[in-house]
CSV table of C-alpha atoms in Angstrom, one decimal:
chain,number,residue,atom,x,y,z
C,1,MET,CA,60.1,-42.1,37.5
C,2,GLY,CA,58.8,-43.4,34.2
C,3,CYS,CA,55.5,-44.2,35.9
C,4,LEU,CA,55.3,-40.8,37.5
C,5,LYS,CA,55.9,-39.2,34.1
C,6,ARG,CA,53.1,-41.2,32.5
C,7,LEU,CA,50.8,-40.2,35.3
C,8,PHE,CA,51.8,-36.5,34.9
C,9,TYR,CA,51.1,-36.5,31.1
C,10,VAL,CA,47.9,-38.5,31.5
C,11,GLY,CA,46.7,-35.9,34.0
C,12,ILE,CA,47.8,-32.8,32.2
C,13,PHE,CA,46.4,-33.7,28.8
C,14,PRO,CA,42.7,-33.3,29.7
C,15,VAL,CA,43.4,-30.1,31.5
C,16,ALA,CA,45.2,-28.7,28.4
C,17,LEU,CA,42.2,-29.7,26.2
C,18,GLY,CA,39.8,-28.0,28.6
C,19,VAL,CA,41.8,-24.8,28.6
C,20,ALA,CA,42.0,-24.8,24.8
C,21,ALA,CA,38.3,-25.5,24.6
C,22,TRP,CA,37.6,-22.7,27.0
C,23,GLN,CA,39.8,-20.3,25.2
C,24,GLY,CA,38.2,-21.2,21.8
C,25,TRP,CA,34.7,-20.8,23.3
C,26,SER,CA,35.7,-17.4,24.8
C,27,TRP,CA,37.0,-16.3,21.4
C,28,TRP,CA,33.9,-17.5,19.6
C,29,SER,CA,31.6,-15.7,22.1
C,30,TRP,CA,33.6,-12.5,21.7
C,31,ALA,CA,33.9,-12.8,17.9
C,32,THR,CA,30.2,-13.4,17.4
C,33,GLY,CA,28.8,-11.1,20.0
C,34,PRO,CA,27.5,-7.5,19.5
C,35,VAL,CA,30.2,-5.0,18.7
C,36,LEU,CA,28.5,-2.5,21.0
C,37,ALA,CA,26.4,-3.2,24.1
C,38,SER,CA,24.6,0.2,24.0
C,39,GLU,CA,21.7,0.7,21.6
C,40,VAL,CA,22.6,4.4,21.2
C,41,GLU,CA,24.2,3.7,17.8
C,42,GLN,CA,21.9,4.3,14.8
C,43,PRO,CA,21.5,1.3,12.4
C,44,VAL,CA,23.9,1.2,9.5
C,45,GLN,CA,22.7,0.7,6.0
C,46,ILE,CA,24.8,-1.7,4.0
C,47,GLN,CA,24.1,-2.8,0.4
C,48,ILE,CA,24.9,-6.3,-0.7
C,49,PRO,CA,25.0,-6.6,-4.5
C,50,SER,CA,23.7,-9.7,-6.2
C,51,GLY,CA,26.3,-12.4,-6.5
C,52,THR,CA,28.5,-11.1,-3.6
C,53,ALA,CA,30.5,-14.0,-2.0
C,54,ALA,CA,29.9,-14.8,1.6
C,55,GLN,CA,33.5,-14.0,2.5
C,56,GLN,CA,33.2,-10.5,0.9
C,57,ILE,CA,30.0,-9.9,2.8
C,58,GLY,CA,31.9,-10.7,6.0
C,59,GLN,CA,34.7,-8.3,5.1
C,60,ASP,CA,32.2,-5.6,4.3
C,61,LEU,CA,30.4,-6.1,7.6
C,62,GLU,CA,33.7,-6.0,9.6
C,63,ALA,CA,34.8,-2.8,7.7
C,64,ALA,CA,31.4,-1.2,8.6
C,65,GLY,CA,32.0,-2.0,12.3
C,66,LEU,CA,29.0,-4.4,12.4
C,67,ILE,CA,30.9,-7.7,13.3
C,68,ARG,CA,34.3,-8.3,14.9
C,69,SER,CA,35.7,-11.1,12.9
C,70,THR,CA,35.6,-12.2,9.2
C,71,THR,CA,37.0,-15.5,10.3
C,72,ALA,CA,34.0,-16.1,12.7
C,73,TRP,CA,31.7,-15.1,9.9
C,74,ARG,CA,33.3,-17.6,7.5
C,75,VAL,CA,33.0,-20.4,10.1
C,76,TRP,CA,29.3,-19.5,10.8
C,77,HIS,CA,28.6,-19.6,7.0
C,78,ARG,CA,30.2,-23.0,6.7
C,79,LEU,CA,28.2,-24.3,9.7
C,80,GLN,CA,25.0,-23.2,8.1
C,81,GLY,CA,25.9,-25.0,4.9
C,82,PHE,CA,26.7,-28.1,7.0
C,83,LYS,CA,23.2,-27.9,8.5
C,84,GLN,CA,21.7,-27.7,5.0
C,85,ARG,CA,19.6,-24.7,6.1
C,86,ASP,CA,17.1,-23.6,3.5
C,87,GLY,CA,17.8,-20.4,1.6
C,88,GLY,CA,21.1,-18.4,1.5
C,89,LEU,CA,22.6,-15.0,2.0
C,90,GLN,CA,20.4,-12.6,-0.1
C,91,ALA,CA,21.2,-9.4,-1.9
C,92,GLY,CA,19.6,-6.1,-0.9
C,93,THR,CA,19.9,-3.1,1.3
C,94,TYR,CA,19.9,-3.9,5.0
C,95,ALA,CA,19.6,-1.7,8.1
C,96,LEU,CA,22.0,-3.4,10.6
C,97,SER,CA,23.2,-2.4,14.1
C,98,PRO,CA,26.5,-3.1,15.9
C,99,THR,CA,24.3,-4.0,18.9
C,100,GLN,CA,23.1,-7.1,17.0
C,101,SER,CA,25.0,-10.4,17.4
C,102,MET,CA,26.7,-11.8,14.4
C,103,SER,CA,24.1,-14.6,14.3
C,104,GLU,CA,21.3,-12.0,14.3
C,105,ILE,CA,22.9,-10.1,11.5
C,106,ALA,CA,23.5,-13.3,9.5
C,107,ASP,CA,19.9,-14.4,10.1
C,108,GLN,CA,18.6,-11.1,8.8
C,109,ILE,CA,20.7,-11.3,5.6
C,110,TRP,CA,19.8,-15.0,5.2
C,111,SER,CA,16.1,-14.3,5.4
C,112,GLY,CA,16.3,-11.3,3.1
C,113,ASP,CA,14.9,-8.8,5.7
C,114,VAL,CA,15.8,-5.8,3.6
C,115,VAL,CA,15.1,-2.1,4.1
C,116,GLN,CA,11.5,-1.4,3.1
C,117,THR,CA,10.0,1.8,1.6
C,118,SER,CA,6.5,2.6,2.8
C,119,PHE,CA,3.9,4.6,0.9
C,120,THR,CA,0.2,5.2,1.4
C,121,ILE,CA,-2.6,5.5,-1.2
C,122,PRO,CA,-5.7,7.1,0.4
C,123,GLU,CA,-9.3,6.0,-0.4
C,124,GLY,CA,-10.7,8.1,-3.2
C,125,TRP,CA,-7.5,8.9,-5.1
C,126,ASN,CA,-7.4,8.5,-8.8
C,127,ARG,CA,-4.5,7.4,-11.0
C,128,SER,CA,-3.2,10.9,-11.6
C,129,GLN,CA,-3.1,11.7,-7.9
C,130,MET,CA,-1.3,8.5,-7.2
C,131,ALA,CA,1.3,9.1,-9.9
C,132,ALA,CA,2.0,12.7,-8.7
C,133,ALA,CA,2.4,11.5,-5.1
C,134,LEU,CA,4.7,8.6,-6.0
C,135,GLU,CA,6.9,10.9,-8.0
C,136,ALA,CA,6.9,13.5,-5.2
C,137,GLN,CA,8.2,10.8,-2.9
C,138,GLY,CA,10.9,10.0,-5.3
C,139,LEU,CA,9.7,6.4,-5.9
C,140,VAL,CA,8.8,6.3,-9.6
C,141,ASP,CA,8.3,8.7,-12.5
C,142,ALA,CA,4.6,9.8,-12.8
C,143,ASP,CA,4.4,9.0,-16.5
C,144,ASP,CA,5.9,5.6,-16.0
C,145,PHE,CA,3.2,4.8,-13.3
C,146,LEU,CA,0.4,6.0,-15.6
C,147,ARG,CA,1.8,4.0,-18.5
C,148,SER,CA,1.9,0.9,-16.2
C,149,THR,CA,-1.8,1.4,-15.2
C,150,GLU,CA,-2.7,1.3,-18.9
C,151,GLU,CA,-1.2,-2.1,-19.4
C,152,ILE,CA,-3.8,-4.5,-18.2
C,153,PRO,CA,-2.1,-7.7,-16.8
C,154,TYR,CA,-4.8,-10.2,-17.6
C,155,ALA,CA,-2.4,-13.2,-17.5
C,156,GLN,CA,-1.5,-12.4,-13.9
C,157,PHE,CA,-5.0,-11.2,-12.8
C,158,PRO,CA,-7.5,-12.9,-15.1
C,159,TRP,CA,-10.5,-11.7,-13.0
C,160,LEU,CA,-10.0,-8.1,-14.3
C,161,PRO,CA,-12.9,-7.1,-16.5
C,162,GLN,CA,-12.3,-7.3,-20.2
C,163,ASN,CA,-11.6,-4.3,-22.4
C,164,LEU,CA,-10.4,-2.0,-19.6
C,165,PRO,CA,-8.8,1.2,-20.9
C,166,HIS,CA,-6.9,1.5,-17.6
C,167,LEU,CA,-6.8,0.2,-14.1
C,168,GLU,CA,-8.7,3.1,-12.4
C,169,GLY,CA,-10.7,1.8,-9.5
C,170,PHE,CA,-8.8,-1.5,-9.2
C,171,LEU,CA,-5.7,-0.1,-7.6
C,172,TYR,CA,-6.6,-0.8,-4.0
C,173,PRO,CA,-6.0,2.1,-1.5
C,174,ASP,CA,-3.8,1.0,1.4
C,175,THR,CA,-0.3,1.4,2.9
C,176,TYR,CA,2.3,-0.6,1.1
C,177,GLN,CA,5.9,-1.6,1.7
C,178,LEU,CA,8.4,-2.7,-1.0
C,179,PRO,CA,12.1,-3.4,-0.9
C,180,SER,CA,13.8,0.0,-1.4
C,181,GLU,CA,16.1,-1.0,-4.2
C,182,GLN,CA,13.5,-2.9,-6.2
C,183,ILE,CA,10.7,-0.3,-6.6
C,184,ASN,CA,9.4,0.3,-10.0
C,185,ALA,CA,6.0,1.2,-11.5
C,186,ASP,CA,5.0,-2.3,-12.5
C,187,ASP,CA,5.8,-3.7,-9.0
C,188,ILE,CA,3.6,-1.0,-7.4
C,189,VAL,CA,0.7,-1.6,-9.8
C,190,ASP,CA,1.0,-5.4,-9.3
C,191,GLY,CA,1.0,-5.0,-5.5
C,192,MET,CA,-2.1,-2.8,-5.6
C,193,LEU,CA,-3.9,-5.3,-7.8
C,194,LEU,CA,-2.9,-8.2,-5.6
C,195,ARG,CA,-4.3,-6.3,-2.6
C,196,PHE,CA,-7.6,-5.8,-4.4
C,197,GLU,CA,-7.6,-9.5,-5.2
C,198,GLN,CA,-7.0,-10.3,-1.5
C,199,VAL,CA,-9.3,-7.8,0.1
C,200,ALA,CA,-12.0,-6.7,-2.3
C,201,LEU,CA,-12.6,-9.5,-4.8
C,202,PRO,CA,-13.7,-12.1,-2.2
C,203,VAL,CA,-16.4,-9.7,-1.0
C,204,TYR,CA,-17.8,-9.5,-4.5
C,205,GLN,CA,-17.5,-13.2,-5.1
C,206,GLN,CA,-19.2,-14.2,-1.9
C,207,THR,CA,-22.2,-11.9,-2.3
C,208,ALA,CA,-25.0,-12.2,-4.8
C,209,SER,CA,-25.3,-8.9,-6.7
C,210,ALA,CA,-27.0,-7.5,-9.8
C,211,TYR,CA,-23.8,-5.6,-10.7
C,212,SER,CA,-21.0,-6.8,-12.8
C,213,LEU,CA,-17.5,-6.5,-11.2
C,214,SER,CA,-16.9,-3.3,-13.3
C,215,GLU,CA,-20.2,-1.8,-12.4
C,216,TRP,CA,-19.7,-2.5,-8.7
C,217,VAL,CA,-16.3,-0.9,-8.6
C,218,THR,CA,-17.6,2.1,-10.6
C,219,LEU,CA,-20.5,2.7,-8.3
C,220,ALA,CA,-18.3,2.3,-5.3
C,221,SER,CA,-15.8,4.8,-6.6
C,222,ILE,CA,-18.6,7.4,-6.9
C,223,VAL,CA,-19.9,6.6,-3.4
C,224,GLU,CA,-16.3,7.0,-2.2
C,225,LYS,CA,-15.9,10.4,-3.8
C,226,GLU,CA,-19.2,11.7,-2.4
C,227,THR,CA,-18.8,10.4,1.1
C,228,VAL,CA,-17.0,12.4,3.8
C,229,VAL,CA,-19.0,11.5,6.9
C,230,THR,CA,-19.0,7.7,7.5
C,231,GLU,CA,-22.6,7.7,8.8
C,232,GLU,CA,-23.8,8.9,5.4
C,233,ARG,CA,-22.1,6.3,3.3
C,234,ASP,CA,-25.0,3.8,3.2
C,235,THR,CA,-27.6,6.5,2.4
C,236,ILE,CA,-25.5,7.9,-0.4
C,237,ALA,CA,-25.0,4.4,-1.9
C,238,GLY,CA,-28.8,3.8,-1.5
C,239,VAL,CA,-29.6,7.1,-3.4
C,240,PHE,CA,-27.4,6.2,-6.3
C,241,ALA,CA,-28.8,2.6,-6.4
C,242,ARG,CA,-32.4,3.9,-6.4
C,243,ARG,CA,-31.6,6.4,-9.2
C,244,LEU,CA,-30.1,3.6,-11.3
C,245,ARG,CA,-33.1,1.4,-10.8
C,246,GLU,CA,-35.6,4.1,-11.7
C,247,GLY,CA,-33.6,5.3,-14.7
C,248,ILE,CA,-32.8,8.7,-13.3
C,249,SER,CA,-29.4,10.2,-14.1
C,250,LEU,CA,-27.0,10.0,-11.2
C,251,GLY,CA,-26.1,13.7,-11.3
C,252,ALA,CA,-22.8,13.1,-9.5
C,253,ASP,CA,-20.5,16.1,-9.4
C,254,PRO,CA,-17.3,13.9,-9.0
C,255,THR,CA,-18.0,12.2,-12.3
C,256,VAL,CA,-18.1,15.6,-14.1
C,257,GLU,CA,-15.0,16.7,-12.3
C,258,TYR,CA,-13.2,13.5,-13.4
C,259,GLY,CA,-14.3,13.9,-17.0
C,260,LEU,CA,-13.1,17.5,-17.1
C,261,GLY,CA,-10.0,17.0,-15.0
C,262,ILE,CA,-11.0,19.6,-12.4
C,263,THR,CA,-11.8,19.8,-8.7
C,264,GLN,CA,-14.6,22.1,-7.5
C,265,THR,CA,-14.4,24.1,-4.3
C,266,PRO,CA,-17.0,26.3,-2.4
C,267,GLU,CA,-15.3,29.3,-4.1
C,268,ASN,CA,-15.3,27.7,-7.5
C,269,PRO,CA,-18.2,25.3,-7.8
C,270,LEU,CA,-19.2,23.5,-10.9
C,271,THR,CA,-20.9,26.0,-13.2
C,272,LEU,CA,-23.9,25.2,-15.5
C,273,ASP,CA,-21.6,25.4,-18.5
C,274,LYS,CA,-19.3,22.8,-17.0
C,275,VAL,CA,-22.3,20.5,-16.1
C,276,ASN,CA,-23.6,20.9,-19.6
C,277,THR,CA,-20.2,20.0,-21.2
C,278,PRO,CA,-20.6,16.7,-23.0
C,279,ASN,CA,-18.2,14.0,-22.0
C,280,PRO,CA,-18.6,10.2,-21.3
C,281,TYR,CA,-18.3,10.7,-17.5
C,282,ASN,CA,-20.9,13.4,-17.2
C,283,THR,CA,-23.7,11.7,-15.2
C,284,TYR,CA,-25.9,14.7,-15.5
C,285,ARG,CA,-26.2,14.3,-19.2
C,286,ASN,CA,-25.7,10.5,-19.5
C,287,LEU,CA,-27.9,7.9,-17.9
C,288,GLY,CA,-26.4,5.1,-15.9
C,289,LEU,CA,-22.8,4.6,-14.7
C,290,PRO,CA,-19.8,6.2,-16.3
C,291,PRO,CA,-17.6,4.0,-18.5
C,292,THR,CA,-15.0,3.3,-15.8
C,293,PRO,CA,-14.5,3.9,-12.1
C,294,ILE,CA,-13.4,7.5,-11.3
C,295,ALA,CA,-11.2,6.6,-8.2
C,296,SER,CA,-10.1,3.8,-6.0
C,297,PRO,CA,-12.8,3.0,-3.4
C,298,GLY,CA,-12.0,1.6,0.0
C,299,ILE,CA,-13.6,-1.5,1.4
C,300,ALA,CA,-16.3,0.5,3.2
C,301,SER,CA,-17.6,2.0,0.0
C,302,LEU,CA,-17.3,-1.3,-1.8
C,303,GLU,CA,-19.4,-3.1,0.8
C,304,ALA,CA,-22.0,-0.3,0.9
C,305,SER,CA,-22.3,-0.3,-2.9
C,306,LEU,CA,-22.7,-4.1,-3.3
C,307,ASN,CA,-26.2,-4.3,-1.9
C,308,PRO,CA,-27.2,-0.7,-1.0
C,309,PRO,CA,-30.0,-0.2,1.5
C,310,ASN,CA,-33.4,1.0,0.3
C,311,THR,CA,-33.9,4.8,0.9
C,312,GLU,CA,-36.7,7.3,0.6
C,313,PHE,CA,-34.2,9.9,-0.7
C,314,LEU,CA,-33.5,10.7,-4.4
C,315,TYR,CA,-31.2,13.7,-4.0
C,316,PHE,CA,-28.5,15.1,-1.8
C,317,VAL,CA,-26.4,18.3,-1.9
C,318,ALA,CA,-23.2,19.0,-0.1
C,319,ARG,CA,-23.1,21.5,2.8
C,320,TYR,CA,-19.3,21.9,2.2
C,321,ASP,CA,-18.6,20.8,5.8
C,322,GLY,CA,-18.5,17.1,4.9
C,323,THR,CA,-22.2,16.5,5.4
C,324,HIS,CA,-25.1,16.6,2.9
C,325,VAL,CA,-28.8,17.6,2.9
C,326,PHE,CA,-30.9,14.6,1.6
C,327,SER,CA,-34.1,15.3,-0.2
C,328,ARG,CA,-37.1,13.3,-1.3
C,329,SER,CA,-38.2,15.5,-4.2
C,330,LEU,CA,-36.7,17.8,-6.8
C,331,ALA,CA,-38.4,20.8,-5.3
C,332,GLU,CA,-37.0,20.0,-1.8
C,333,HIS,CA,-33.6,19.5,-3.3
C,334,GLU,CA,-33.6,22.8,-5.1
C,335,ARG,CA,-34.6,24.6,-1.9
C,336,ALA,CA,-31.7,23.0,-0.1
C,337,GLN,CA,-29.3,24.0,-2.9
C,338,GLY,CA,-30.5,27.6,-2.8
C,339,GLN,CA,-30.1,27.8,1.0
C,340,ILE,CA,-26.6,26.4,0.9
C,341,ARG,CA,-25.6,28.7,-2.0
C,342,ASP,CA,-26.9,31.8,-0.1
C,343,ARG,CA,-25.0,30.8,3.0
C,344,ILE,CA,-21.7,30.4,1.1
C,345,ASP,CA,-22.2,33.7,-0.7
C,346,ALA,CA,-22.8,35.4,2.6
C,347,GLN,CA,-19.7,33.9,4.1
C,348,LEU,CA,-17.6,34.9,1.1
C,349,GLY,CA,-19.0,38.4,1.4
C,350,ASP,CA,-18.0,38.6,5.0
C,351,ASP,CA,-14.5,37.6,4.2
C,352,LEU,CA,-14.0,40.4,1.6
């Protein structure tokens, strides 16, 4: 009988271990799996303040219905520490789903994949337009943004031209994403300058040009404001480059508008009085480029302005449909202006 007992115990012990292991694995699979199998549920936003302990994060996740077990979360966290994995659980606002496994949720928090806020700055916008749009989106105060654009971060971006009064023209137009809880005016400005450094600056540095960095961006900003139809961009850049070479005033309406803080329309065009109003940005009265860019040019206008093509044209006038009439002489230009003005007057008369 003693021998049979020993055989019985020897045989049953591995079986018990196997059952326990199977039960443990079953529990772990259940505890770390998705709470829901369906993807119908919308993501849940959960905020993790800086300094929150791993156990507290687990309790918050369980309370939000995102994981099944705080105990499993605690075990997972210890395993990650045992593996000496780089990084750690990071603070921030996360969009998490109960259809994610606990490991997927943990990986997202570990990597800092937080909720992002997206905003777009179109080509041709100036600082004031950016400030108004960012405030309207509830991202930053307009005045704070404008103040930030007047603080030139030379230490961080030493390539910026010296003695800039503001960052007009160097705030690269693009779509940006920032962590939702960390948005402030300085971060937005730094991000836009960094994008200029990454996208635009290499184009200038890799191309021989007679223009300084400031001159290049200023010319490109005028080209950006004048161009509506892509096919005309190179010709517009060529006209301005030729006028600069020949010492003829640029006569660019957008510079006058920028200096006066106005926007002309077909119904309210620039008047002779406005064109004759002295200000540093009036390129009808002043030769050469204005003192700073007047807007943020995109890469197409920057490239077109770096080495503009030669052109036979010296003038152009807007048709107010996005296109322009290009002219070789002043007389030709004045005829085009008169024809366009007559057509607009006739259209306005028909609408009355």
